[in-house]
XYZ file of C-alpha atoms in Angstrom:
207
model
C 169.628 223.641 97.362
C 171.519 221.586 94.898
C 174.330 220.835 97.241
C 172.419 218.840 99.507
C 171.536 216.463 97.139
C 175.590 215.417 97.377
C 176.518 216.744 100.668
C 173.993 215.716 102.933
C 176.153 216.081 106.169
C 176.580 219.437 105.794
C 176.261 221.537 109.013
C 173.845 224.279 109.497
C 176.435 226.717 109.132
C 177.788 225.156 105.956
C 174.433 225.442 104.627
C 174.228 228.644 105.207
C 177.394 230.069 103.824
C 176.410 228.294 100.736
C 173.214 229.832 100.877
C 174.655 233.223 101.298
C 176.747 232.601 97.898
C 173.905 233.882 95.150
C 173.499 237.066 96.771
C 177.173 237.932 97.367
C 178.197 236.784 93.912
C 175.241 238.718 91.775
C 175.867 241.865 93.868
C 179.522 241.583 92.989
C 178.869 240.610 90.108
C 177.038 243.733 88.808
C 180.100 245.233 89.598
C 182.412 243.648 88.279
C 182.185 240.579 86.199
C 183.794 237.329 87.194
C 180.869 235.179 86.158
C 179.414 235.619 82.801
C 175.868 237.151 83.053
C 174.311 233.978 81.246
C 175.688 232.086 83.859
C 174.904 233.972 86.922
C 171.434 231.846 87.776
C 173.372 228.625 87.458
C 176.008 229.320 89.931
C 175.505 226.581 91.920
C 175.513 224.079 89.481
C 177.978 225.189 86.743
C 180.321 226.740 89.593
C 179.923 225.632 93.061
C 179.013 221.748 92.573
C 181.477 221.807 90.069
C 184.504 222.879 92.267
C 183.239 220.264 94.917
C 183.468 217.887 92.416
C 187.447 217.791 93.529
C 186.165 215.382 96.284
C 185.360 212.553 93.788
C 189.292 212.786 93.316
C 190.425 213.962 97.551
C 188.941 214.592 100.868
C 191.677 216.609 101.951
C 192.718 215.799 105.589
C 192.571 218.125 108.546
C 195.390 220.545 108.545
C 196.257 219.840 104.284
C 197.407 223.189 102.950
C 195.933 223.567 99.385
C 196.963 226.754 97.247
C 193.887 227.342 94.565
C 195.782 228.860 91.111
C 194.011 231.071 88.966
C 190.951 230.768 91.402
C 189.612 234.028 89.347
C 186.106 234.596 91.164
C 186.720 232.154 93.735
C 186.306 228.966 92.032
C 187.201 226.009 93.385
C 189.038 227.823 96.165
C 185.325 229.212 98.054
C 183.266 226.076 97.864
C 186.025 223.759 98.979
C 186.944 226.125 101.860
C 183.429 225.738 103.237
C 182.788 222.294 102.575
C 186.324 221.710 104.508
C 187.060 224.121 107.366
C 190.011 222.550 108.586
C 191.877 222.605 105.586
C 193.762 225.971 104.924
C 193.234 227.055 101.448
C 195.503 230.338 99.640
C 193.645 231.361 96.926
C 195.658 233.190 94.049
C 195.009 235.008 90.903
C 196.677 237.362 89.191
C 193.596 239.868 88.085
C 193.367 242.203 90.838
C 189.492 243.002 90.283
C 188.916 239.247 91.331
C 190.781 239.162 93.841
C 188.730 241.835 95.488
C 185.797 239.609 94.568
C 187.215 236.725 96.600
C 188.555 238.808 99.822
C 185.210 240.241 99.973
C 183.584 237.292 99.888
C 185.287 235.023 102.254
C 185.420 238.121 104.511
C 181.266 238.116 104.423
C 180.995 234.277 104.841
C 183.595 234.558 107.869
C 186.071 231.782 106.027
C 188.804 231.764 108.851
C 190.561 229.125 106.652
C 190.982 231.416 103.516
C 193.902 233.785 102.296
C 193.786 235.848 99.376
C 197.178 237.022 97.261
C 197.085 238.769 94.349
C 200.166 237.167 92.506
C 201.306 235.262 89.526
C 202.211 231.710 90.122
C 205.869 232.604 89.736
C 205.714 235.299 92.681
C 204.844 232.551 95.093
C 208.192 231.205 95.597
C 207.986 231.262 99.501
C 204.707 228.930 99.852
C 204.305 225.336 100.128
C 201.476 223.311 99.651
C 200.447 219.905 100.085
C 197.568 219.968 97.079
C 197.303 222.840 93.839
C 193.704 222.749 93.030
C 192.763 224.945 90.084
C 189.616 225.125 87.800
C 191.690 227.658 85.561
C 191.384 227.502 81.341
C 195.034 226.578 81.304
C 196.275 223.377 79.456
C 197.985 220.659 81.486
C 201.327 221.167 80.910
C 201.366 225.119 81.795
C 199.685 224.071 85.371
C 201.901 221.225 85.741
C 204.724 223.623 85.246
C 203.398 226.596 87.646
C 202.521 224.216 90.329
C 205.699 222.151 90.964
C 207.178 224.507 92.770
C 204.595 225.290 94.880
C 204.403 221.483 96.255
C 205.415 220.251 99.683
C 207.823 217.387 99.076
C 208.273 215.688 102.304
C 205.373 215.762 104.599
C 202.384 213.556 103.217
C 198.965 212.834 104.648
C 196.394 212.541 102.566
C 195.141 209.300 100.525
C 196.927 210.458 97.206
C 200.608 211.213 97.103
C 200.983 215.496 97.522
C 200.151 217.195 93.444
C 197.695 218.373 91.460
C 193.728 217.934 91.219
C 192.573 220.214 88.078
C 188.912 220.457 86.714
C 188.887 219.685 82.800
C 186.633 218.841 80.413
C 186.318 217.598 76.666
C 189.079 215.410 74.890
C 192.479 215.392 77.497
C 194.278 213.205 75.475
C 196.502 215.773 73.779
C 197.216 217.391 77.335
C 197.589 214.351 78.821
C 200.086 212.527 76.394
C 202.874 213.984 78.441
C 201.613 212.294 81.889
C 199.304 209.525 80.523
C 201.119 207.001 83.059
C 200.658 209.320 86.097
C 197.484 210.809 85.951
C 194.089 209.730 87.082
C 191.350 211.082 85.569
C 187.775 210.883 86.707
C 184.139 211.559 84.642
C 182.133 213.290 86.834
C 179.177 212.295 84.708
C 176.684 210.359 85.989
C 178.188 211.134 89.756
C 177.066 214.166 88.964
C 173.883 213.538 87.139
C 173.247 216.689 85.694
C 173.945 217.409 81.823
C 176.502 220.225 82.782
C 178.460 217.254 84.110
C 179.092 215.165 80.415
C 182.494 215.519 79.358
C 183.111 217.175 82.485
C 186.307 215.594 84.496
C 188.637 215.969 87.753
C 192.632 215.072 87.461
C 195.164 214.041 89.308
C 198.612 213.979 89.163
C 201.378 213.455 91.528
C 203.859 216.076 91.595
């Protein structure tokens, strides 16, 4: 599997729930569709390495609570809450036919560390996180403005400074003109040494 090639500390039960991933996602997904058919046989490439690429940004701490926006079939929200079971991830998206994608799915993998809310950013007034992750198609300033609510100002633990960690890729530089002095951005390419990779970035930005 893919994954070990990066993660080789993985435990056997890590492994595998990420095994178990093809098979839940195609069987979902000939039900309903929250992976494009093309795309189905490179799922763990183009989706599951790809929302662990988050760590080249932050290893969240123990005990970090992380809210995933716009996590639509589970993406980065599932990966990350194996790879880290002692971070407490709330995975959100507004479409309720993914949302029953994700429930059922952390349900079958037995992710203690995962809730599921079928909301719009704007309906989550009452949570606080330390970290918004979010791998959605939404420009930088949108995200920026959806997830500063939703961030824990006071208590800080982790390496980076409590914010944002988005998965982008092409040409940033008219989304990031706005926050150009803030934000870190890291390639993922060669890291990650396969093609899908190229152009393919994580960013950060303190919030």
């Amino acid at each position: 599997m893919i994954i070990d090639k990066y993660f080789p500390s993985l435990t056997n039960e890590q492994r595998a729930q990420f095994a178990q991933l093809d098979e839940l996602y195609r069987e979902w997904n000939s039900r309903i569709n929250v992976i494009s058919r093309k795309d189905i046989d490179q799922l763990y490439c183009h989706h599951v390495l790809h929302s662990l690429a988050i760590t080249q940004m932050l290893h969240f701490s123990p005990n970090t609570r992380v809210i995933d926006l716009g996590t639509g079939g589970g993406f980065p929200g599932i990966p990350l809450a194996i790879l880290m079971p002692e971070v407490d991830f709330l995975l959100v998206d507004s479409i309720g036919k993914k949302i029953k994608v994700v429930t059922a799915v952390a349900l079958e993998l037995g992710l203690k560390n995962v809730c599921v809310q079928h909301a719009r950013a704007e309906q989550l007034r009452g949570e606080k996180s330390h970290f918004v992750v979010s791998r959605a198609a939404m420009r930088l300033p949108e995200l920026v403005k959806l997830s500063t609510p939703l961030i824990e100002k006071k208590e800080q633990f982790n390496a980076l400074p409590n914010g944002l960690i988005c998965l982008k890729g092409g040409d940033l530089t008219s989304e990031l003109h706005l926050f150009r002095q803030r934000a870190l951005v890291e390639e993922l390419y060669p890291a990650f040494d396969d093609e899908y990779f190229k152009n393919k970035k994580v960013v950060y930005l303190p919030l």
